[in-house]
Coordinates of C-alpha atoms and ligand atoms in Angstrom, one line a residue:
E10 CA 116.8 122.2 124.4
A11 CA 116.8 124.3 121.3
F12 CA 117.9 128.0 121.6
I13 CA 114.9 130.3 120.9
S14 CA 115.2 134.0 120.4
A15 CA 114.1 136.9 118.4
A16 CA 116.6 137.6 115.7
I17 CA 117.3 140.0 112.9
L18 CA 118.2 138.5 109.6
K19 CA 119.5 140.5 106.8
S20 CA 117.5 139.8 103.7
R21 CA 119.7 137.5 101.7
D22 CA 118.2 138.8 98.5
S23 CA 118.5 142.6 98.5
G24 CA 120.6 143.1 101.6
D25 CA 118.8 146.2 102.6
K26 CA 115.7 144.7 104.2
T27 CA 115.5 143.2 107.6
F28 CA 113.1 140.5 108.6
I29 CA 112.6 139.9 112.3
F30 CA 111.1 136.7 113.5
N31 CA 111.4 134.2 116.3
H32 CA 113.3 131.2 115.3
V33 CA 115.2 128.1 116.6
K34 CA 118.9 127.9 116.0
L35 CA 120.4 124.5 115.6
N36 CA 123.8 123.3 114.5
K37 CA 123.5 120.0 112.7
N38 CA 125.1 118.3 109.8
K39 CA 128.0 120.8 110.2
M40 CA 125.9 123.8 109.5
D41 CA 123.8 126.5 111.2
L42 CA 120.1 126.1 110.8
I43 CA 117.6 128.9 111.3
I44 CA 114.2 127.4 111.8
P45 CA 111.0 129.5 112.1
H46 CA 108.6 127.8 114.5
E47 CA 105.5 130.0 114.6
L48 CA 102.4 130.5 112.3
F49 CA 103.1 132.5 109.2
I50 CA 100.3 135.0 108.5
N51 CA 100.6 138.2 106.4
N52 CA 104.4 137.9 106.0
Q53 CA 104.9 137.6 109.7
F54 CA 105.7 134.8 112.1
V55 CA 103.2 135.0 115.0
P56 CA 102.3 132.6 117.9
A57 CA 98.9 131.0 117.9
K58 CA 96.3 133.2 119.6
S59 CA 95.8 130.4 122.1
G60 CA 99.6 130.2 122.8
K61 CA 99.3 126.5 121.9
S62 CA 102.4 124.7 120.5
E63 CA 103.5 121.1 119.9
P64 CA 106.9 119.5 120.1
V65 CA 108.6 118.4 116.9
I66 CA 110.3 115.0 117.4
C67 CA 113.4 113.9 115.5
P68 CA 112.6 110.4 114.4
T69 CA 116.3 109.4 114.3
D70 CA 116.9 109.8 118.1
E71 CA 113.5 110.8 119.5
S72 CA 114.8 114.1 120.7
I73 CA 112.7 117.3 120.6
L74 CA 113.9 119.5 117.8
C75 CA 111.7 122.5 118.8
K76 CA 108.2 123.4 119.5
V77 CA 105.9 124.6 116.7
S78 CA 102.8 126.9 117.2
S79 CA 99.6 125.0 116.6
A80 CA 96.9 126.9 114.8
Q81 CA 93.3 126.9 116.0
K82 CA 90.1 128.1 114.3
E83 CA 90.7 131.7 115.3
D84 CA 94.1 131.7 113.6
V85 CA 92.5 130.2 110.5
D86 CA 90.0 133.1 110.4
I87 CA 92.9 135.6 110.6
A88 CA 94.9 133.8 107.9
V89 CA 92.0 133.5 105.5
Q90 CA 91.2 137.1 106.0
A91 CA 94.8 138.0 105.1
A92 CA 94.7 135.8 102.0
K93 CA 91.3 137.3 101.0
E94 CA 92.6 140.8 101.3
A95 CA 95.7 139.9 99.3
F96 CA 93.5 138.4 96.6
D97 CA 90.8 141.1 96.5
N98 CA 92.8 144.2 97.0
G99 CA 96.5 143.5 97.4
D100 CA 99.5 143.9 95.0
W101 CA 99.1 140.3 94.1
S102 CA 95.8 140.7 92.3
R103 CA 97.1 143.7 90.4
M104 CA 100.4 142.2 89.4
N105 CA 101.4 141.4 85.9
P106 CA 101.5 137.5 85.6
R107 CA 105.0 137.7 84.3
D108 CA 106.0 139.5 87.5
R109 CA 104.3 136.8 89.5
G110 CA 106.6 134.4 87.6
T111 CA 109.6 136.4 88.5
L112 CA 108.8 136.2 92.2
M113 CA 108.4 132.4 91.9
F114 CA 111.7 132.1 90.1
R115 CA 113.3 134.2 92.8
L116 CA 111.9 131.9 95.5
A117 CA 113.2 128.9 93.6
D118 CA 116.7 130.5 93.5
L119 CA 116.6 131.2 97.2
M120 CA 115.5 127.6 97.8
D121 CA 118.5 126.5 95.7
Q122 CA 120.9 128.7 97.7
H123 CA 119.4 127.1 100.9
R124 CA 119.3 123.6 99.5
D125 CA 121.6 122.1 102.1
E126 CA 119.8 123.8 105.0
L127 CA 116.4 122.7 103.7
A128 CA 117.6 119.2 103.1
T129 CA 119.1 119.0 106.6
I130 CA 115.9 120.3 108.2
E131 CA 113.8 117.8 106.1
S132 CA 116.1 115.0 107.1
L133 CA 116.0 115.8 110.9
D134 CA 112.2 116.4 110.8
S135 CA 111.0 113.5 108.5
G136 CA 113.9 110.9 108.7
A137 CA 114.6 111.2 105.0
V138 CA 118.0 110.1 104.0
Y139 CA 120.0 113.3 103.3
T140 CA 121.2 112.4 99.9
L141 CA 117.6 111.7 98.8
A142 CA 116.4 114.8 100.5
I143 CA 118.9 116.9 98.5
K144 CA 117.9 115.3 95.2
T145 CA 114.2 114.6 95.6
H146 CA 112.6 116.3 98.6
I147 CA 114.3 119.6 98.0
G148 CA 115.6 119.2 94.4
M149 CA 112.2 118.3 92.9
S150 CA 110.6 121.1 95.0
I151 CA 112.9 123.6 93.4
E152 CA 112.2 122.2 89.9
T153 CA 108.4 122.4 90.7
W154 CA 108.6 126.1 91.5
R155 CA 110.6 126.8 88.3
Y156 CA 108.3 124.8 86.2
F157 CA 105.1 126.6 87.4
A158 CA 106.8 130.0 87.4
G159 CA 107.2 129.4 83.6
W160 CA 103.4 128.9 83.3
T161 CA 102.4 132.3 84.8
D162 CA 102.4 134.2 81.5
K163 CA 101.0 131.3 79.4
I164 CA 97.5 131.1 80.9
H165 CA 94.9 132.1 78.4
G166 CA 91.6 131.3 76.9
E167 CA 90.1 130.9 73.4
T168 CA 87.9 132.8 71.0
I169 CA 84.9 130.8 69.9
P170 CA 82.9 131.4 66.7
L171 CA 79.2 131.9 67.2
N172 CA 76.2 131.7 64.8
Q173 CA 76.2 135.1 63.2
A174 CA 72.6 136.3 63.8
R175 CA 72.3 139.2 61.4
P176 CA 72.3 142.2 61.6
N177 CA 74.5 141.8 64.6
R178 CA 77.8 140.0 64.9
N179 CA 78.8 138.0 67.9
L180 CA 82.0 137.0 69.5
S181 CA 82.7 134.8 72.6
Y182 CA 86.0 134.5 74.3
T183 CA 87.0 132.7 77.4
K184 CA 89.3 133.8 80.2
K185 CA 91.1 131.6 82.7
E186 CA 90.7 133.2 86.1
P187 CA 92.1 132.3 89.5
I188 CA 89.6 131.0 92.0
G189 CA 90.5 133.1 95.1
V190 CA 91.7 131.9 98.5
C191 CA 92.7 128.2 98.3
G192 CA 93.3 125.9 101.3
L193 CA 96.1 123.4 100.8
I194 CA 96.5 120.5 103.1
T195 CA 99.5 118.2 102.8
P196 CA 101.0 115.0 104.3
W197 CA 104.3 114.2 106.0
N198 CA 106.0 111.8 103.6
Y199 CA 107.7 114.4 101.3
P200 CA 106.9 117.5 103.4
L201 CA 108.3 120.3 101.2
M202 CA 107.7 118.5 97.9
M203 CA 104.0 117.9 98.6
V204 CA 103.7 121.6 99.6
S205 CA 105.5 122.7 96.5
W206 CA 103.5 120.5 94.1
K207 CA 100.3 122.2 95.2
M208 CA 101.4 125.7 96.2
A209 CA 103.5 126.5 93.0
A210 CA 100.6 125.6 90.7
C211 CA 98.1 127.4 92.9
L212 CA 100.1 130.6 93.0
A213 CA 101.1 130.5 89.3
A214 CA 97.4 130.6 88.6
G215 CA 97.1 133.8 90.6
N216 CA 95.4 132.5 93.8
T217 CA 96.4 133.2 97.4
V218 CA 97.0 130.3 99.8
V219 CA 96.4 129.1 103.3
L220 CA 98.5 126.0 103.8
K221 CA 98.2 123.5 106.6
P222 CA 101.3 121.2 106.4
A223 CA 101.3 117.9 108.3
A224 CA 101.6 118.6 112.0
V225 CA 104.4 116.1 112.5
S226 CA 106.7 117.6 109.7
S227 CA 106.0 121.2 109.2
L228 CA 109.5 122.8 109.5
T229 CA 110.4 123.1 105.8
A230 CA 107.0 124.6 105.0
L231 CA 107.8 127.3 107.6
K232 CA 111.3 127.8 106.1
L233 CA 109.7 128.2 102.7
A234 CA 107.5 130.9 104.1
E235 CA 110.6 132.7 105.5
L236 CA 112.3 132.5 102.0
S237 CA 109.1 133.8 100.4
V238 CA 109.5 137.1 102.3
H239 CA 113.1 137.4 101.1
A240 CA 111.9 136.7 97.6
G241 CA 109.5 139.6 97.9
F242 CA 106.1 138.0 97.9
P243 CA 103.4 140.5 99.1
P244 CA 101.8 140.0 102.5
G245 CA 98.9 137.6 102.6
V246 CA 99.7 135.6 99.5
I247 CA 101.2 132.7 101.4
N248 CA 100.0 131.8 104.8
V249 CA 101.3 128.7 106.6
L250 CA 99.4 127.2 109.6
P251 CA 100.9 124.2 111.3
G252 CA 98.3 122.5 113.4
D253 CA 96.1 119.5 114.0
G254 CA 94.1 118.3 110.9
R255 CA 90.9 117.9 112.8
V256 CA 91.1 121.4 114.2
C257 CA 93.1 123.7 111.9
G258 CA 92.6 121.6 108.7
Q259 CA 88.9 121.2 109.3
A260 CA 88.5 124.9 110.0
I261 CA 90.2 125.7 106.6
V262 CA 87.9 123.2 104.9
D263 CA 84.8 124.7 106.6
H264 CA 85.7 128.3 106.0
P265 CA 83.2 130.1 103.7
D266 CA 85.9 132.4 102.2
V267 CA 88.0 129.5 101.1
L268 CA 86.9 128.5 97.6
K269 CA 89.1 125.6 96.7
I270 CA 90.8 122.8 98.7
G271 CA 93.8 121.0 97.4
F272 CA 94.4 117.9 99.5
T273 CA 97.0 115.1 99.6
G274 CA 96.6 112.4 102.3
S275 CA 94.6 109.3 103.1
T276 CA 91.4 108.2 101.4
P277 CA 89.2 108.4 104.6
V278 CA 90.3 112.0 105.4
G279 CA 89.8 112.9 101.7
Q280 CA 86.2 111.5 101.8
Q281 CA 85.6 113.6 105.0
I282 CA 87.0 116.7 103.3
M283 CA 84.8 116.2 100.2
Q284 CA 81.7 115.9 102.3
S285 CA 82.5 119.1 104.2
C286 CA 83.2 121.0 101.0
A287 CA 79.8 119.9 99.7
T288 CA 77.8 120.9 102.7
D289 CA 79.2 124.4 103.2
N290 CA 79.9 126.6 100.2
L291 CA 80.4 123.9 97.6
K292 CA 84.1 124.3 97.4
R293 CA 86.0 122.9 94.5
V294 CA 88.3 120.1 95.6
S295 CA 91.2 118.0 94.3
L296 CA 92.2 114.9 96.2
E297 CA 95.4 112.9 95.9
L298 CA 94.8 110.0 98.2
G299 CA 96.0 106.5 99.1
G300 CA 97.2 103.8 96.8
K301 CA 98.0 100.1 96.6
S302 CA 99.9 100.2 93.3
P303 CA 100.5 96.9 91.5
L304 CA 103.8 96.1 89.9
I305 CA 103.8 93.2 87.4
I306 CA 107.0 91.5 86.5
F307 CA 107.0 89.1 83.6
S308 CA 109.7 86.5 83.1
D309 CA 110.8 88.0 79.8
C310 CA 112.0 91.2 81.6
D311 CA 115.6 92.4 82.2
L312 CA 115.8 90.7 85.6
D313 CA 118.6 92.9 86.9
K314 CA 116.6 96.0 86.2
A315 CA 113.4 94.5 87.6
V316 CA 115.1 93.6 90.8
R317 CA 116.7 97.1 91.1
N318 CA 113.4 98.8 90.3
G319 CA 111.4 96.4 92.4
L320 CA 113.5 97.3 95.4
Q321 CA 113.1 101.0 94.7
S322 CA 109.4 100.6 94.1
V323 CA 109.0 99.6 97.7
F324 CA 111.9 100.9 99.8
F325 CA 112.4 104.4 98.2
N326 CA 112.0 106.9 101.0
K327 CA 111.6 104.0 103.5
G328 CA 108.3 103.1 101.8
E329 CA 106.7 106.4 102.7
N330 CA 105.9 107.0 99.1
C331 CA 102.3 107.3 97.8
I332 CA 103.1 105.4 94.6
S333 CA 105.0 102.7 96.4
A334 CA 104.4 99.3 94.8
G335 CA 101.9 97.9 97.3
R336 CA 101.8 94.5 95.6
I337 CA 104.4 92.9 93.3
F338 CA 103.2 90.1 91.1
V339 CA 106.0 88.0 89.7
E340 CA 105.6 85.4 86.9
E341 CA 106.0 81.9 88.2
D342 CA 109.2 80.9 86.4
I343 CA 111.3 83.7 87.9
Y344 CA 109.5 84.1 91.2
D345 CA 112.1 82.2 93.4
E346 CA 115.0 83.9 91.7
F347 CA 113.5 87.3 92.0
L348 CA 112.9 86.8 95.8
R349 CA 116.4 85.4 96.3
R350 CA 118.0 88.4 94.7
V351 CA 115.7 90.9 96.5
V352 CA 116.3 89.4 99.9
G353 CA 120.1 89.5 99.2
E354 CA 119.9 93.2 98.4
V355 CA 117.7 94.0 101.3
K356 CA 120.2 92.4 103.7
K357 CA 122.9 94.8 102.3
M358 CA 120.8 98.0 103.0
K359 CA 122.6 100.3 105.4
I360 CA 120.2 101.4 108.1
G361 CA 121.0 104.4 110.4
D362 CA 121.3 108.1 110.9
P363 CA 119.8 109.7 107.7
L364 CA 122.5 112.4 107.8
D365 CA 125.2 109.8 107.3
R366 CA 125.9 109.9 103.6
S367 CA 126.4 106.1 103.4
V368 CA 123.0 105.3 104.9
T369 CA 120.2 104.1 102.5
H370 CA 117.4 103.5 105.0
G371 CA 116.4 106.0 107.7
P372 CA 113.8 106.0 110.4
Q373 CA 110.0 106.1 109.8
N374 CA 108.5 109.5 110.0
H375 CA 106.9 109.2 113.5
K376 CA 106.1 106.7 116.2
A377 CA 102.4 106.1 115.5
H378 CA 103.3 105.2 111.9
L379 CA 106.0 102.8 113.0
D380 CA 103.6 101.1 115.4
K381 CA 101.1 100.7 112.6
L382 CA 103.7 99.1 110.4
V383 CA 104.7 96.6 113.0
K384 CA 101.0 95.6 113.5
Y385 CA 100.6 95.5 109.7
C386 CA 103.4 92.9 109.5
Q387 CA 102.0 90.9 112.4
Q388 CA 98.7 90.7 110.6
G389 CA 100.4 89.5 107.5
V390 CA 102.1 86.7 109.5
S391 CA 98.9 85.8 111.3
E392 CA 97.0 85.4 108.1
G393 CA 99.6 83.0 106.8
A394 CA 101.8 85.1 104.4
K395 CA 105.4 84.0 104.4
L396 CA 107.8 86.4 106.1
L397 CA 111.1 86.2 104.3
Q398 CA 112.9 89.1 105.9
G399 CA 112.3 91.8 108.6
G400 CA 108.9 92.5 110.0
N401 CA 110.0 94.1 113.3
R402 CA 111.0 97.4 114.9
I403 CA 114.8 97.6 115.1
D404 CA 116.2 97.5 118.6
R405 CA 117.8 100.9 118.8
K406 CA 116.8 104.5 119.6
G407 CA 114.7 106.1 116.9
Y408 CA 111.7 104.9 114.8
F409 CA 113.5 102.3 112.7
M410 CA 111.7 99.5 111.0
E411 CA 113.4 96.5 109.3
P412 CA 113.0 96.5 105.6
T413 CA 110.5 93.7 105.2
V414 CA 109.7 91.1 102.5
F415 CA 106.6 88.9 102.4
C416 CA 106.0 86.2 99.8
D417 CA 103.2 83.9 98.8
V418 CA 100.7 86.6 99.7
E419 CA 97.1 85.6 98.8
D420 CA 94.6 88.1 97.4
H421 CA 92.2 87.9 100.3
M422 CA 94.8 88.8 102.9
Y423 CA 94.9 92.2 104.7
I424 CA 98.4 93.0 103.5
A425 CA 97.3 92.3 99.9
K426 CA 94.5 94.9 100.1
E427 CA 95.6 97.6 102.4
E428 CA 98.4 100.2 102.0
S429 CA 101.3 99.9 104.4
F430 CA 103.0 103.2 103.5
G431 CA 106.2 101.7 104.8
P432 CA 109.2 99.5 103.8
V433 CA 107.1 96.3 103.3
M434 CA 107.3 94.3 100.1
V435 CA 104.3 92.2 99.4
T436 CA 104.9 89.6 96.7
S437 CA 102.7 87.0 95.0
K438 CA 103.2 84.8 92.0
F439 CA 101.1 84.4 88.8
G440 CA 100.9 81.5 86.4
T441 CA 103.2 81.5 83.3
G442 CA 101.6 83.4 80.5
D443 CA 98.4 84.3 82.5
I444 CA 98.3 88.0 81.3
E445 CA 94.6 88.4 81.7
G446 CA 94.6 86.8 85.1
V447 CA 97.3 89.0 86.5
I448 CA 95.7 92.2 85.1
K449 CA 92.4 91.2 86.8
R450 CA 94.2 90.7 90.1
A451 CA 96.2 94.0 89.8
N452 CA 93.0 95.9 89.2
A453 CA 91.1 94.2 92.0
T454 CA 91.6 97.1 94.4
Q455 CA 89.7 100.2 95.3
Y456 CA 92.8 102.3 94.6
G457 CA 94.2 103.5 91.3
L458 CA 97.2 105.7 91.9
A459 CA 100.0 104.0 90.0
A460 CA 101.1 100.7 88.5
G461 CA 104.1 99.2 86.8
V462 CA 105.1 96.5 84.3
F463 CA 108.4 94.9 83.4
T464 CA 108.8 92.9 80.2
R465 CA 111.0 93.1 77.1
D466 CA 107.9 92.6 74.9
I467 CA 106.8 96.1 74.1
S468 CA 103.4 95.1 72.7
K469 CA 102.6 93.2 75.9
A470 CA 103.8 96.1 78.0
L471 CA 101.6 98.6 76.2
R472 CA 98.6 96.3 76.2
V473 CA 99.0 95.8 80.0
A474 CA 99.6 99.5 80.5
D475 CA 96.3 100.2 78.7
S476 CA 94.4 97.8 80.9
L477 CA 95.8 98.9 84.3
Q478 CA 93.4 101.2 86.1
A479 CA 95.8 103.8 87.4
G480 CA 96.6 107.4 86.9
T481 CA 100.3 106.7 86.4
V482 CA 101.8 103.6 84.7
F483 CA 105.5 102.9 84.6
V484 CA 106.9 100.5 81.9
N485 CA 110.4 99.1 82.6
T486 CA 111.0 101.7 85.3
Y487 CA 109.4 102.9 88.5
N488 CA 109.1 106.1 90.6
K489 CA 110.0 108.2 87.6
T490 CA 108.0 111.3 88.2
D491 CA 108.7 114.6 86.5
V492 CA 107.4 118.1 87.2
A493 CA 106.0 118.3 83.6
V494 CA 104.0 115.0 83.8
P495 CA 100.5 115.1 85.4
F496 CA 100.3 113.0 88.5
G497 CA 97.1 111.8 90.3
G498 CA 94.9 108.8 90.8
F499 CA 91.9 106.9 89.5
K500 CA 89.1 105.3 91.6
M501 CA 89.5 105.9 95.4
S502 CA 93.0 107.3 94.9
G503 CA 91.2 110.6 94.2
F504 CA 90.9 113.0 91.3
G505 CA 92.5 116.2 90.1
K506 CA 96.2 116.3 89.1
D507 CA 99.3 117.7 90.6
L508 CA 102.2 118.7 88.2
G509 CA 102.1 119.3 84.5
R510 CA 99.8 121.6 82.7
D511 CA 96.8 119.8 84.2
A512 CA 97.7 121.1 87.6
I513 CA 97.4 124.7 86.6
N514 CA 93.8 124.0 85.5
E515 CA 92.9 122.7 89.0
Y516 CA 93.4 126.2 90.3
L517 CA 91.6 128.2 87.5
Q518 CA 88.0 128.8 86.5
T519 CA 86.8 129.6 83.0
K520 CA 84.8 132.7 82.3
A521 CA 83.0 133.0 78.9
V522 CA 82.3 136.5 77.7
T523 CA 79.9 137.0 74.8
I524 CA 79.7 140.3 72.9
E525 CA 77.2 141.5 70.3
Y526 CA 78.5 144.2 68.0
Ligands
LIG5 P1 96.1 112.0 106.5 O1 96.0 111.5 107.9 O2 95.0 111.9 105.6 O3 96.6 113.5 106.7 C1 96.9 114.4 105.6 C2 96.7 115.8 106.0 O4 95.3 116.0 106.3 C3 97.4 116.2 107.3 O5 97.9 117.5 107.2 C4 96.4 116.0 108.4 O6 96.6 116.7 109.5 C5 95.2 116.6 107.6 N1 93.9 116.2 108.2 C6 93.5 115.2 109.0 N2 92.2 115.3 109.3 C7 91.7 116.4 108.6 C8 90.4 117.0 108.6 N3 89.3 116.4 109.2 N4 90.3 118.1 107.8 C9 91.3 118.6 107.2 N5 92.5 118.1 107.2 C10 92.7 117.0 107.9 O7 97.3 111.3 105.7 P2 98.8 111.1 106.2 O8 98.8 110.1 107.2 O9 99.4 112.4 106.5 O10 99.5 110.6 104.9 C11 99.5 109.3 104.5 C12 98.5 109.1 103.4 O11 98.6 110.1 102.3 C13 98.6 107.8 102.7 O12 97.4 107.2 102.5 C14 99.3 108.1 101.4 O13 99.0 107.2 100.3 C15 98.7 109.4 101.1 N6 99.5 110.2 100.1 C16 99.0 110.3 98.9 C17 99.8 111.0 97.9 C18 99.2 111.2 96.6 S1 100.0 112.2 95.6 N7 98.2 110.5 96.2 C19 101.0 111.6 98.3 C20 101.5 111.4 99.6 C21 100.7 110.7 100.5 P3 97.5 116.1 110.7 O14 98.8 116.8 110.5 O15 96.9 116.4 112.0 O16 97.6 114.6 110.5

């Protein structure tokens, strides 16, 4: 049972402030962890008004790490009020954009100083392998804050020439203004990174935030909130409400003072959110949703590279990766060789405690997800797909799933159409030279998040990249995302971009001012 107490922490930034909050103290991974576990509103950690809290389960050993307060509608009302006050009347709204950037840089520096602690918490909470958590979950989060901090003083409009109706002259100019209180709702696969992708862009644009992280993995979002106080963010700018999506998430989506929703999650929940946004106050909305990304491997590729990337395209972060290659199409003449090599590599994967530096495959995020994956594999088998490797829960404590490889998967099968969001490779072959045929099959999905192609023929690669209906296309690589490159889907994978310059525009509105003189 975790130790819970009120504590006084010296501000690690200035040394002269104290910040008092309830927290859980754990010693894991040879370090002391300070984990806030209450709602974060107006720069204070507070329990839910109802007193409700939910246990946080460690997927590695199924132990309870701590209990986290669970926000209800009444807590949402208080947090939105705080965010509105900060936007309308607080220091944030009066701040020079460059000072806003300075705060964000300072937060990034604090995250960097706490990188090991954040990565350990992420690993315990989500099952992410520690080495990956350091580099990607936390590392890319830090880069994201720095990238968007750099945008704060580069947000500006245009001057537009008008017809000069004599005797008067006219001038129009545009301004890019923040929208107001934004509700951000995020999933559990890269908990801190999904939060950072949205929140950094949203704050850089000058908005204030009410965030609902995924209920099952909310600890690093709360740690970020703690660090934001040390960084010096004014009260009400960042509010973090762990809680149930149907209760807390829906209350944010329905709130009349929230003017924009940034959502990452499943397509059905995204559709529900868009409907709610339309019926209430016509909120703006950006949706990063599910995917079933095709990866096409031609026989003229660098096969070593294709095997390496093919494995990463599926098993990276135990498959809990929105751009994970949901279908791999391999040209007939290298199909058997590709599968032989892939299965050989999968057998070598080290499965175990994600805090062990030599482990490459940790537990799935939570039990319900693991159960879904096992059923997904059973359905693949029952429909006649050939199971080459894995397919079952591993017989040990924790939510471990065998890395799985299916072959000879036909287009009509469930596993060819639906996302697993887990470590399940779904492979099919295509006829030698049938470029048009494989493009058609790759595009025959409701989703359009990402896609990939491997070939040494650059013209073929670019022609295929042009034809793939996806927001991100990788050529001779996979999973290579960067904070400066816009990220987001086509079709039912949603709309609106995270990352890059495009993401800033998701959180701005354009005002045109016309003057006669
Ligand atoms: P969801 O079940 O859709 O949950 C996402 C978030 O929405 C969670 O915080 C959830 O709360 C909340 N939510 C649920 N119902 C809601 C409602 N009625 N109103 C407001 N919020 C609500 O997805 P998930 O299972 O966490 O994540 C997996 C899915 O996310 C996959 O389909 C994956 O492809 C997608 N994903 C996409 C991307 C991008 S960038 N496109 C990135 C990562 C993941 P709870 O905590 O209660 O569940």
